[in-house]
Short mmCIF file of C-alpha atoms in Angstrom, two decimals:
data_model
loop_
_atom_site.label_atom_id
_atom_site.label_comp_id
_atom_site.label_asym_id
_atom_site.label_seq_id
_atom_site.Cartn_x
_atom_site.Cartn_y
_atom_site.Cartn_z
CA MET M 1 -89.20 -72.67 33.33
CA THR M 2 -88.01 -69.09 32.92
CA SER M 3 -89.31 -65.69 33.98
CA SER M 4 -91.11 -63.20 31.73
CA ALA M 5 -89.07 -60.37 33.39
CA ILE M 6 -85.87 -61.65 31.74
CA ILE M 7 -85.09 -59.90 28.45
CA SER M 8 -85.26 -62.53 25.74
CA HIS M 9 -81.73 -62.41 24.43
CA PRO M 10 -79.64 -65.60 24.45
CA ILE M 11 -76.78 -65.86 26.90
CA LYS M 12 -73.56 -65.40 24.92
CA SER M 13 -69.97 -64.40 25.59
CA ILE M 14 -69.49 -60.65 25.49
CA ALA M 15 -65.69 -60.47 26.04
CA ASP M 16 -64.87 -59.58 22.44
CA LEU M 17 -67.82 -57.21 21.75
CA PRO M 18 -67.26 -53.47 21.48
CA VAL M 19 -66.67 -51.57 24.72
CA ASP M 20 -68.61 -48.39 25.48
CA GLU M 21 -65.92 -45.69 25.88
CA THR M 22 -67.97 -43.42 28.04
CA LEU M 23 -68.79 -46.12 30.55
CA ALA M 24 -65.23 -47.49 30.43
CA THR M 25 -63.64 -44.03 30.97
CA ALA M 26 -65.83 -43.42 34.04
CA LEU M 27 -64.89 -46.81 35.60
CA LEU M 28 -61.15 -46.53 34.82
CA SER M 29 -60.99 -42.90 35.96
CA SER M 30 -62.60 -43.79 39.27
CA MET M 31 -60.26 -46.78 39.61
CA SER M 32 -57.27 -44.46 39.05
CA GLU M 33 -58.62 -41.90 41.57
CA TYR M 34 -58.94 -44.63 44.30
CA SER M 35 -55.95 -46.80 43.20
CA ASP M 36 -54.22 -46.48 46.56
CA GLN M 37 -57.32 -47.50 48.44
CA LEU M 38 -58.07 -50.41 46.06
CA HIS M 39 -54.59 -51.81 46.18
CA GLY M 40 -54.54 -55.20 47.80
CA ARG M 41 -58.30 -55.30 48.43
CA ARG M 42 -60.64 -58.04 47.17
CA LEU M 43 -63.33 -56.80 44.75
CA TRP M 44 -67.00 -57.88 44.71
CA LEU M 45 -69.86 -56.66 42.48
CA ALA M 46 -73.45 -56.50 43.73
CA CYS M 47 -75.34 -57.99 40.75
CA SER M 48 -79.13 -58.10 40.81
CA GLY M 49 -79.16 -59.18 37.25
CA GLY M 50 -80.87 -55.90 36.29
CA ARG M 51 -79.75 -53.70 33.43
CA ASP M 52 -77.28 -51.57 35.42
CA SER M 53 -75.48 -54.18 37.44
CA LEU M 54 -75.29 -56.64 34.57
CA ALA M 55 -73.92 -53.94 32.28
CA LEU M 56 -71.23 -53.06 34.89
CA ALA M 57 -70.35 -56.77 35.17
CA ALA M 58 -70.14 -57.01 31.40
CA LEU M 59 -67.83 -54.02 31.18
CA CYS M 60 -65.55 -55.51 33.84
CA VAL M 61 -65.32 -58.70 31.81
CA GLN M 62 -64.44 -56.76 28.63
CA LEU M 63 -61.84 -54.51 30.32
CA TYR M 64 -60.30 -57.50 32.03
CA GLN M 65 -59.87 -59.26 28.70
CA GLN M 66 -58.24 -56.14 27.32
CA GLY M 67 -55.80 -56.01 30.23
CA LYS M 68 -57.16 -52.70 31.50
CA LEU M 69 -58.62 -54.23 34.69
CA PRO M 70 -56.18 -56.07 36.96
CA CYS M 71 -58.76 -58.59 38.23
CA LEU M 72 -62.30 -59.63 37.85
CA PRO M 73 -64.75 -58.92 40.64
CA GLN M 74 -66.77 -61.74 42.05
CA LEU M 75 -70.49 -61.30 41.55
CA LEU M 76 -72.85 -61.40 44.52
CA HIS M 77 -76.54 -61.98 43.74
CA VAL M 78 -78.98 -61.89 46.63
CA ASP M 79 -82.22 -63.88 46.43
CA HIS M 80 -84.53 -62.54 49.09
CA GLY M 81 -87.64 -64.27 47.83
CA LEU M 82 -89.88 -61.18 47.55
CA GLN M 83 -90.60 -61.90 43.86
CA SER M 84 -92.28 -65.12 42.85
CA ASP M 85 -89.62 -65.64 40.11
CA SER M 86 -86.63 -64.74 42.21
CA GLN M 87 -85.25 -68.30 42.12
CA TYR M 88 -85.24 -68.20 38.30
CA TRP M 89 -83.51 -64.78 38.40
CA ALA M 90 -80.75 -66.19 40.59
CA LYS M 91 -80.26 -69.17 38.29
CA HIS M 92 -80.19 -66.87 35.23
CA VAL M 93 -77.43 -64.62 36.83
CA ALA M 94 -75.38 -67.76 37.68
CA ASN M 95 -75.73 -69.07 34.07
CA TRP M 96 -74.80 -65.70 32.59
CA ALA M 97 -71.72 -65.44 34.90
CA GLN M 98 -70.68 -68.94 33.94
CA ALA M 99 -70.78 -68.10 30.26
CA GLN M 100 -68.53 -65.02 30.91
CA GLN M 101 -66.20 -66.99 33.14
CA ILE M 102 -66.72 -64.54 35.95
CA PRO M 103 -67.09 -65.96 39.44
CA CYS M 104 -70.55 -65.66 40.98
CA CYS M 105 -72.04 -66.51 44.36
CA ILE M 106 -75.85 -66.69 45.12
CA LEU M 107 -76.86 -65.62 48.62
CA GLN M 108 -80.19 -66.27 50.31
CA ALA M 109 -81.55 -63.42 52.47
CA GLN M 110 -84.39 -63.26 54.94
CA VAL M 111 -86.27 -59.93 54.77
CA ASN M 112 -87.83 -58.38 57.89
CA GLY M 113 -90.68 -56.52 56.21
CA HIS M 114 -92.11 -56.08 52.74
CA ASP M 115 -90.97 -52.71 51.58
CA GLU M 116 -88.00 -51.84 49.38
CA GLN M 117 -86.01 -50.38 52.33
CA ALA M 118 -86.29 -53.65 54.24
CA ALA M 119 -85.19 -55.59 51.16
CA ARG M 120 -82.27 -53.20 50.56
CA GLN M 121 -81.09 -53.59 54.21
CA ALA M 122 -81.37 -57.34 53.98
CA ARG M 123 -79.25 -57.39 50.71
CA TYR M 124 -76.51 -55.28 52.31
CA ASN M 125 -76.50 -57.29 55.51
CA ILE M 126 -76.16 -60.62 53.77
CA MET M 127 -73.40 -59.34 51.43
CA ARG M 128 -71.57 -57.71 54.26
CA ALA M 129 -71.68 -61.01 56.24
CA HIS M 130 -70.29 -62.86 53.21
CA ILE M 131 -67.34 -60.65 52.25
CA ASN M 132 -64.21 -60.11 54.30
CA GLN M 133 -62.79 -57.21 56.28
CA ASP M 134 -61.76 -54.25 54.14
CA ASP M 135 -63.17 -55.82 50.92
CA VAL M 136 -64.67 -53.46 48.30
CA LEU M 137 -68.23 -53.85 47.12
CA LEU M 138 -68.75 -52.43 43.53
CA LEU M 139 -72.18 -50.86 42.83
CA ALA M 140 -73.80 -49.77 39.62
CA HIS M 141 -75.62 -46.66 40.82
CA HIS M 142 -75.64 -43.93 38.23
CA ALA M 143 -76.58 -40.26 37.85
CA ASP M 144 -80.38 -40.97 37.50
CA ASP M 145 -80.23 -42.92 40.76
CA GLN M 146 -78.33 -40.06 42.40
CA ALA M 147 -81.00 -37.53 41.26
CA GLU M 148 -83.81 -39.75 42.57
CA THR M 149 -82.00 -40.18 45.87
CA VAL M 150 -81.51 -36.34 46.34
CA LEU M 151 -85.20 -35.69 45.57
CA MET M 152 -86.29 -38.41 48.01
CA ARG M 153 -84.21 -36.86 50.71
CA LEU M 154 -85.31 -33.37 49.85
CA ILE M 155 -89.00 -34.18 50.32
CA GLN M 156 -88.07 -35.98 53.58
CA GLY M 157 -86.47 -32.74 54.90
CA ALA M 158 -82.85 -33.75 54.73
CA GLY M 159 -80.00 -31.34 55.43
CA VAL M 160 -76.73 -30.83 53.54
CA ASN M 161 -75.41 -34.28 54.37
CA GLY M 162 -78.52 -36.05 53.11
CA LEU M 163 -78.74 -33.85 49.99
CA SER M 164 -75.14 -34.63 49.03
CA GLY M 165 -76.52 -38.01 47.92
CA MET M 166 -74.60 -41.22 47.46
CA GLN M 167 -70.76 -40.97 47.61
CA PRO M 168 -68.48 -42.57 44.95
CA TRP M 169 -66.26 -44.04 47.69
CA ARG M 170 -67.71 -44.67 51.11
CA VAL M 171 -66.17 -46.49 54.06
CA GLN M 172 -68.92 -48.46 55.78
CA THR M 173 -68.51 -49.86 59.31
CA GLN M 174 -70.74 -52.14 61.35
CA GLY M 175 -69.39 -53.34 64.66
CA VAL M 176 -65.74 -54.29 64.05
CA GLN M 177 -66.19 -55.00 60.33
CA CYS M 178 -65.22 -52.34 57.78
CA ASN M 179 -66.02 -52.46 54.08
CA ILE M 180 -66.00 -50.05 51.17
CA LEU M 181 -68.82 -49.14 48.78
CA TRP M 182 -67.50 -48.09 45.38
CA ARG M 183 -69.79 -46.32 42.88
CA PRO M 184 -67.82 -45.35 39.76
CA TRP M 185 -70.90 -44.53 37.59
CA LEU M 186 -72.44 -41.68 39.55
CA THR M 187 -71.79 -39.32 36.68
CA ILE M 188 -73.20 -41.69 34.05
CA ARG M 189 -76.76 -41.38 32.69
CA ARG M 190 -79.18 -44.29 32.68
CA ALA M 191 -79.58 -43.78 28.89
CA ASN M 192 -75.94 -44.49 28.29
CA ILE M 193 -76.16 -47.73 30.21
CA SER M 194 -79.42 -48.70 28.38
CA ALA M 195 -77.78 -48.11 25.00
CA TYR M 196 -74.75 -50.20 26.01
CA ALA M 197 -76.99 -53.05 27.26
CA LYS M 198 -78.96 -52.94 23.97
CA ARG M 199 -75.76 -53.14 21.86
CA LEU M 200 -74.55 -56.09 23.69
CA GLU M 201 -78.00 -57.76 23.72
CA LEU M 202 -77.67 -58.28 27.46
CA PRO M 203 -80.32 -60.65 28.77
CA TYR M 204 -80.94 -58.54 31.92
CA ILE M 205 -83.83 -58.80 34.32
CA ASP M 206 -86.42 -56.06 33.96
CA ASP M 207 -87.91 -56.04 37.51
CA PRO M 208 -91.49 -54.84 37.08
CA THR M 209 -91.48 -53.19 40.51
CA ASN M 210 -88.82 -50.65 39.36
CA ASP M 211 -91.35 -48.49 37.48
CA SER M 212 -94.50 -49.49 39.31
CA GLY M 213 -94.86 -46.22 41.20
CA ASP M 214 -95.80 -48.01 44.44
CA ASN M 215 -92.82 -46.69 46.31
CA VAL M 216 -91.22 -43.21 46.51
CA ARG M 217 -88.21 -43.95 44.26
CA SER M 218 -90.20 -45.60 41.47
CA GLY M 219 -92.87 -42.92 41.76
CA LEU M 220 -90.27 -40.19 41.27
CA ARG M 221 -88.81 -42.11 38.37
CA ARG M 222 -92.08 -42.68 36.63
CA ASP M 223 -94.11 -39.55 37.36
CA ILE M 224 -91.84 -36.69 38.50
CA MET M 225 -88.57 -36.90 36.66
CA PRO M 226 -90.18 -36.72 33.15
CA ILE M 227 -92.08 -33.58 34.23
CA LEU M 228 -88.91 -31.94 35.55
CA ALA M 229 -87.18 -32.75 32.31
CA THR M 230 -89.77 -30.75 30.41
CA TYR M 231 -88.51 -27.64 32.28
CA ASN M 232 -84.82 -28.40 31.95
CA HIS M 233 -83.56 -31.37 29.92
CA ASN M 234 -80.37 -31.34 31.95
CA VAL M 235 -82.18 -31.87 35.25
CA ILE M 236 -80.45 -35.17 36.00
CA ASP M 237 -76.95 -33.80 35.43
CA ASN M 238 -77.81 -30.62 37.32
CA ILE M 239 -79.10 -32.46 40.35
CA ALA M 240 -76.03 -34.69 40.32
CA ARG M 241 -73.77 -31.62 40.20
CA SER M 242 -75.70 -30.05 43.06
CA ALA M 243 -75.16 -33.24 45.10
CA GLN M 244 -71.43 -32.99 44.49
CA LEU M 245 -71.37 -29.34 45.50
CA LEU M 246 -73.35 -30.19 48.62
CA SER M 247 -70.94 -33.06 49.38
CA ASP M 248 -68.08 -30.59 49.29
CA ALA M 249 -69.98 -28.27 51.57
CA GLN M 250 -70.68 -31.07 53.94
CA GLU M 251 -66.95 -31.78 54.21
CA THR M 252 -66.40 -28.17 55.30
CA VAL M 253 -69.23 -28.42 57.79
CA ASN M 254 -67.85 -31.71 59.20
CA ALA M 255 -64.33 -30.25 59.47
CA GLN M 256 -65.63 -27.33 61.48
CA ALA M 257 -67.83 -29.63 63.65
CA MET M 258 -64.98 -32.00 64.35
CA GLN M 259 -62.73 -29.11 65.39
CA ASP M 260 -65.49 -27.80 67.67
CA MET M 261 -66.05 -31.24 69.11
CA GLN M 262 -62.40 -31.66 69.97
CA GLN M 263 -62.68 -28.49 72.12
CA THR M 264 -66.03 -29.48 73.63
CA GLU M 265 -65.99 -33.17 74.31
CA ASN M 266 -65.09 -34.43 77.82
CA THR M 267 -62.68 -37.28 77.01
CA ASP M 268 -62.32 -38.23 80.70
CA LEU M 269 -65.90 -39.39 80.84
CA GLN M 270 -66.08 -41.12 77.50
CA LEU M 271 -65.99 -44.79 76.45
CA LEU M 272 -66.47 -44.96 72.68
CA PRO M 273 -68.94 -45.70 71.26
CA ALA M 274 -70.87 -46.50 74.47
CA GLN M 275 -70.77 -43.07 76.10
CA ARG M 276 -70.00 -39.78 74.48
CA VAL M 277 -69.94 -36.58 76.53
CA LEU M 278 -69.98 -32.88 75.64
CA ASN M 279 -69.32 -29.98 78.00
CA ILE M 280 -72.24 -27.59 77.90
CA ASP M 281 -70.34 -24.54 79.03
CA THR M 282 -67.92 -24.88 76.10
CA LEU M 283 -70.80 -25.67 73.67
CA GLN M 284 -72.59 -22.50 74.58
CA LYS M 285 -69.65 -20.32 73.75
CA LEU M 286 -70.18 -21.23 70.10
CA PRO M 287 -72.56 -19.28 67.74
CA MET M 288 -76.00 -20.94 67.58
CA TYR M 289 -75.50 -22.36 64.05
CA ARG M 290 -72.24 -24.07 65.10
CA GLN M 291 -73.95 -25.40 68.20
CA ARG M 292 -76.53 -27.14 65.95
CA GLN M 293 -73.86 -28.40 63.54
CA LEU M 294 -71.81 -29.72 66.41
CA LEU M 295 -74.82 -31.56 68.01
CA HIS M 296 -75.82 -32.99 64.70
CA TYR M 297 -72.25 -34.33 64.15
CA TRP M 298 -71.83 -35.50 67.73
CA LEU M 299 -75.10 -37.43 67.87
CA GLY M 300 -74.52 -39.04 64.48
CA GLN M 301 -71.15 -40.55 65.19
CA ASP M 302 -71.12 -44.38 64.89
CA GLU M 303 -74.30 -44.33 62.77
CA PRO M 304 -74.68 -44.58 58.95
CA LEU M 305 -77.57 -42.12 58.85
CA PRO M 306 -77.67 -38.72 60.62
CA PRO M 307 -80.21 -37.83 63.40
CA ALA M 308 -83.45 -36.09 62.59
CA LYS M 309 -83.59 -32.31 62.95
CA GLN M 310 -86.15 -32.66 65.68
CA LEU M 311 -83.78 -34.65 67.82
CA VAL M 312 -80.99 -32.06 67.37
CA ASP M 313 -83.47 -29.29 68.36
CA ASP M 314 -84.53 -31.28 71.44
CA VAL M 315 -80.96 -31.87 72.52
CA LEU M 316 -80.12 -28.21 72.00
CA THR M 317 -83.10 -27.24 74.15
CA LEU M 318 -81.89 -29.68 76.84
CA SER M 319 -78.47 -28.06 76.79
CA GLN M 320 -80.06 -24.64 77.30
CA ARG M 321 -82.12 -25.51 80.35
CA ASP M 322 -81.13 -23.69 83.53
CA ASN M 323 -83.04 -25.80 86.10
CA GLN M 324 -81.70 -28.71 88.14
CA ASP M 325 -84.00 -31.33 86.65
CA HIS M 326 -81.72 -34.28 85.80
CA GLN M 327 -84.49 -36.75 84.95
CA THR M 328 -85.15 -35.79 81.33
CA GLU M 329 -84.29 -38.44 78.79
CA LEU M 330 -84.26 -38.23 74.98
CA PHE M 331 -84.43 -41.43 72.99
CA TRP M 332 -83.02 -42.05 69.50
CA GLN M 333 -83.41 -45.29 67.53
CA GLY M 334 -80.44 -45.32 65.19
CA ARG M 335 -79.71 -47.86 62.43
CA LYS M 336 -76.99 -49.70 64.35
CA ALA M 337 -78.06 -49.08 67.98
CA SER M 338 -80.47 -47.15 70.21
CA TYR M 339 -79.29 -44.27 72.30
CA THR M 340 -80.40 -42.26 75.31
CA ILE M 341 -79.37 -38.62 75.67
CA ARG M 342 -79.27 -37.12 79.17
CA ARG M 343 -77.87 -34.15 80.95
CA TYR M 344 -76.24 -34.03 84.36
CA ARG M 345 -75.02 -30.66 85.57
CA GLN M 346 -73.04 -29.14 82.69
CA GLN M 347 -72.51 -32.28 80.68
CA LEU M 348 -74.46 -33.86 77.83
CA TYR M 349 -74.36 -37.70 77.62
CA ARG M 350 -75.16 -39.86 74.59
CA MET M 351 -75.34 -43.48 75.83
CA SER M 352 -75.96 -46.65 73.82
CA SER M 353 -78.57 -49.22 74.89
CA ASP M 354 -75.86 -51.87 75.37
CA TRP M 355 -73.99 -49.55 77.71
CA LEU M 356 -77.05 -48.83 79.78
CA SER M 357 -77.79 -52.51 80.02
CA TRP M 358 -74.24 -53.08 81.22
CA LEU M 359 -74.78 -50.41 83.94
CA ASN M 360 -77.64 -52.46 85.30
CA VAL M 361 -75.49 -55.57 85.80
CA PRO M 362 -74.86 -55.99 89.55
CA LEU M 363 -71.34 -55.39 90.83
CA THR M 364 -69.72 -58.45 92.40
CA GLU M 365 -67.97 -58.40 95.81
CA GLN M 366 -64.59 -60.12 95.85
CA VAL M 367 -61.98 -60.85 98.51
CA LEU M 368 -58.31 -61.79 98.21
CA THR M 369 -56.35 -63.06 101.26
CA LEU M 370 -52.57 -62.34 101.11
CA SER M 371 -49.71 -63.68 103.05
CA SER M 372 -47.73 -61.00 104.87
CA ASN M 373 -44.55 -62.61 103.63
CA SER M 374 -43.83 -61.10 100.18
CA SER M 375 -41.37 -63.93 99.42
CA SER M 376 -44.21 -66.42 99.38
CA HIS M 377 -45.62 -64.64 96.27
CA SER M 378 -44.29 -64.91 92.78
CA ALA M 379 -43.34 -61.50 91.39
CA ASN M 380 -45.11 -62.26 88.12
CA ASN M 381 -48.38 -63.82 89.36
CA LEU M 382 -51.44 -61.67 88.46
CA THR M 383 -54.84 -61.82 90.14
CA SER M 384 -57.89 -60.45 88.30
CA PHE M 385 -61.10 -59.14 89.87
CA ILE M 386 -63.94 -59.01 87.34
CA VAL M 387 -66.04 -56.25 88.86
CA ARG M 388 -68.75 -56.22 86.17
CA SER M 389 -68.85 -57.99 82.84
CA SER M 390 -71.08 -58.60 79.79
CA ASP M 391 -70.64 -59.61 76.16
CA SER M 392 -69.83 -55.91 75.36
CA TYR M 393 -67.84 -54.50 78.28
CA THR M 394 -65.66 -55.64 81.10
CA TRP M 395 -64.55 -53.67 84.22
CA GLN M 396 -61.73 -55.32 86.11
CA LEU M 397 -58.92 -54.87 88.60
CA GLN M 398 -55.70 -56.69 88.08
CA VAL M 399 -53.10 -56.76 90.87
CA LYS M 400 -49.83 -58.56 91.58
CA PRO M 401 -50.04 -59.90 95.17
CA TYR M 402 -46.27 -59.62 95.48
CA ALA M 403 -46.28 -55.94 94.60
CA LEU M 404 -49.22 -55.30 96.87
CA VAL M 405 -47.66 -56.92 99.92
CA ARG M 406 -44.34 -55.06 99.28
CA LEU M 407 -46.30 -51.78 99.24
CA LEU M 408 -47.98 -52.78 102.49
CA GLU M 409 -44.64 -53.54 104.09
CA ASN M 410 -43.40 -50.11 103.25
CA SER M 411 -46.46 -48.01 104.04
CA VAL M 412 -48.21 -49.51 107.08
CA ASP M 413 -46.92 -49.55 110.64
CA GLY M 414 -46.28 -52.92 112.10
CA VAL M 415 -46.45 -56.40 110.57
CA ALA M 416 -49.82 -58.01 109.93
CA GLN M 417 -50.22 -61.81 110.10
CA GLN M 418 -53.02 -61.61 107.50
CA ILE M 419 -53.86 -59.16 104.83
CA VAL M 420 -57.30 -59.13 103.05
CA LEU M 421 -57.98 -57.06 99.91
CA LYS M 422 -61.65 -56.45 99.35
CA VAL M 423 -63.58 -55.04 96.35
CA ALA M 424 -67.25 -54.38 97.12
CA PRO M 425 -70.12 -52.24 95.83
CA LEU M 426 -70.66 -48.99 97.72
CA ASP M 427 -73.47 -49.26 100.29
CA ARG M 428 -75.65 -46.16 100.21
CA LYS M 429 -75.32 -45.84 103.97
CA GLN M 430 -71.54 -46.27 103.92
CA ARG M 431 -69.76 -43.10 105.09
CA LEU M 432 -66.53 -42.24 103.28
CA LYS M 433 -64.22 -39.29 103.41
CA THR M 434 -62.77 -38.09 100.14
CA GLU M 435 -60.31 -35.31 99.52
CA MET M 436 -63.25 -33.26 98.26
CA ALA M 437 -65.12 -33.17 101.59
CA ALA M 438 -64.10 -32.06 105.14
CA ARG M 439 -65.88 -34.97 106.75
CA PRO M 440 -67.21 -38.47 105.88
CA GLN M 441 -70.35 -38.48 103.69
CA ALA M 442 -72.82 -41.03 102.55
CA GLY M 443 -75.75 -41.36 100.07
CA LYS M 444 -76.99 -38.32 98.17
CA LYS M 445 -74.43 -35.91 99.75
CA LEU M 446 -71.56 -38.10 98.64
CA TYR M 447 -72.98 -38.42 95.11
CA GLN M 448 -73.46 -34.66 94.87
CA THR M 449 -69.98 -33.88 96.21
CA LEU M 450 -68.41 -36.20 93.60
CA GLY M 451 -70.81 -35.22 90.77
CA ILE M 452 -72.02 -38.77 90.09
CA PRO M 453 -74.89 -38.86 87.55
CA LEU M 454 -78.02 -40.74 88.50
CA TRP M 455 -77.38 -43.65 86.11
CA LEU M 456 -73.87 -44.28 87.49
CA ARG M 457 -74.75 -44.34 91.19
CA GLU M 458 -75.13 -48.12 91.23
CA SER M 459 -71.67 -48.39 89.65
CA LEU M 460 -69.51 -47.30 92.55
CA MET M 461 -67.21 -49.71 94.29
CA VAL M 462 -64.95 -49.46 97.28
CA VAL M 463 -61.48 -51.03 97.49
CA SER M 464 -60.19 -51.58 100.98
CA ILE M 465 -57.75 -53.66 102.91
CA THR M 466 -58.04 -55.30 106.29
CA LEU M 467 -54.93 -55.93 108.34
CA ILE M 468 -55.22 -58.68 111.03
CA LYS M 469 -52.53 -58.60 113.79
CA LYS M 470 -52.06 -60.46 117.03
CA SER M 471 -52.16 -58.39 120.24
CA GLU M 472 -49.93 -59.08 123.24
CA ASP M 473 -52.69 -61.11 124.87
CA GLY M 474 -53.04 -63.26 121.72
CA SER M 475 -56.32 -61.76 120.45
CA GLU M 476 -56.74 -60.62 116.87
CA ILE M 477 -56.89 -56.90 116.00
CA GLU M 478 -58.44 -55.92 112.68
CA THR M 479 -57.65 -52.59 111.02
CA ASP M 480 -59.89 -51.67 108.08
CA ILE M 481 -58.36 -49.22 105.62
CA PRO M 482 -60.56 -47.86 102.78
CA LEU M 483 -58.28 -47.08 99.85
CA LEU M 484 -60.25 -46.09 96.87
CA LEU M 485 -63.77 -45.24 95.65
CA ALA M 486 -64.10 -45.95 91.98
CA SER M 487 -66.60 -45.47 89.19
CA PRO M 488 -66.17 -46.73 85.68
CA PHE M 489 -64.58 -43.35 84.73
CA GLU M 490 -63.20 -41.79 87.86
CA SER M 491 -61.53 -42.80 91.17
CA TRP M 492 -61.15 -40.95 94.45
CA LEU M 493 -58.57 -41.60 97.19
CA LEU M 494 -60.14 -42.21 100.59
CA SER M 495 -59.01 -41.19 104.07
CA SER M 496 -59.25 -43.44 107.11
CA GLU M 497 -59.44 -42.60 110.77
CA GLN M 498 -57.79 -45.92 111.39
CA THR M 499 -54.38 -44.80 110.07
CA ASP M 500 -51.93 -42.25 111.35
CA SER M 501 -51.41 -40.59 107.96
CA ASP M 502 -53.27 -40.61 104.63
CA ALA M 503 -49.94 -40.78 102.98
CA LYS M 504 -49.49 -44.37 104.22
CA SER M 505 -52.52 -45.63 102.30
CA ASN M 506 -52.41 -43.26 99.29
CA GLN M 507 -49.48 -45.16 97.81
CA LEU M 508 -51.63 -48.26 97.91
CA ALA M 509 -54.63 -46.48 96.50
CA GLU M 510 -52.60 -45.08 93.61
CA TYR M 511 -51.38 -48.55 92.79
CA ILE M 512 -54.93 -49.97 92.77
CA LYS M 513 -56.12 -46.99 90.70
CA SER M 514 -53.45 -47.68 88.04
CA GLU M 515 -54.54 -51.28 87.64
CA LEU M 516 -58.28 -50.59 86.99
CA SER M 517 -59.43 -50.90 83.46
CA LEU M 518 -62.72 -50.74 81.52
CA LYS M 519 -62.89 -52.19 78.03
#
């Protein structure tokens, strides 16, 4: 059984048939432009079996046979089962590839939804999962596709970035994986590809949904583009040229926004991509249009699609508020993650949902008992305290008992028979004296003095030591010395009324501080 959507030409070898010079020139010119980036990378071609992708695959076969293409891409066909004949389409693509002696892999995808966007996302996800790090995915998008994309984004209210359309070379990251999307035909008209497919008698799949008009893209293709062509027959080329000009303009905007962000971001409070922070005072020194550009750029980092204008406006309004309400939260569901945007004092925070979940993981109290004799400890032994951990982030303290005991010997009066290092969550009623306050503080006053945002107040831990000595009458004397109060981003040296001089414990605290890490 076959499918009626498959053009009824027999499958035959096309290697020795005439090459279309226009299509070949576009591919080879793009390959030359990105030769450095292509060097050493494996090449794949997304092949639906439709006219455009099958034509690009055919051209690659021909140019490879002529020695103009250094290697053949491997075809990737995704069967997501949305069409009743999809299994026959997959078999047809495999048979055509076998006849051309071009490698082909059929992938099965599960679509969450029934619209074209869901199917497109499923295709990219399954292809990305199949290919390797830094591989290149070759796509057959052309000038007509570009024009439709720009019009779609225009009616959706896109800005310069969206209206710049698809890019010929785009680095795409998801998590730790990085791949490249390569579109060498964005200057080529659909008519040129159709003529080439007709000359070669390519048995491509003519998907009936492409021109059905039941989604925005096919509706634009069927109903709107022909009308626009009656006003200007160069409408496709003109829109594609505008997209390129807007792409150049976006590069200028991005360069300015990146420069502004380097001056505005608070790197001491950042953990990328979990938490990004902007200083509001520095932000407000910029002209209003640059504030908007910067917020648009800042919010959209780590995401393939930019934030909506309304979100940018809401974040700008949040930055301009002059009251002390720190409860306001803005929410953004991105493509890769969800984010919460909050303000505390003069800082704007963009935090991922994974990070906020990590902040809700309870801190663990841990104790390490040390011998007062440093010679009993190996100089290279390392002890780790996992303060808080999840699949995404780990906050830990690593100390060498030998080094710790040596510091204690040099900085604390007398000799202790037992030394206990303790790491514990801050109790809200616990009174601590930092260098920023004249007397010990607890609870809200301590948080305000140190400038701790609401969402970080359950993420404070105290590092202390307890020295246990024998008195003359044989009883034990315990001396508790708080050393350090730490958050995931900042640490504060503590003073103790139990010691003669802060300098005696500060050396210990500085050592502990240097061994804290968050990854």
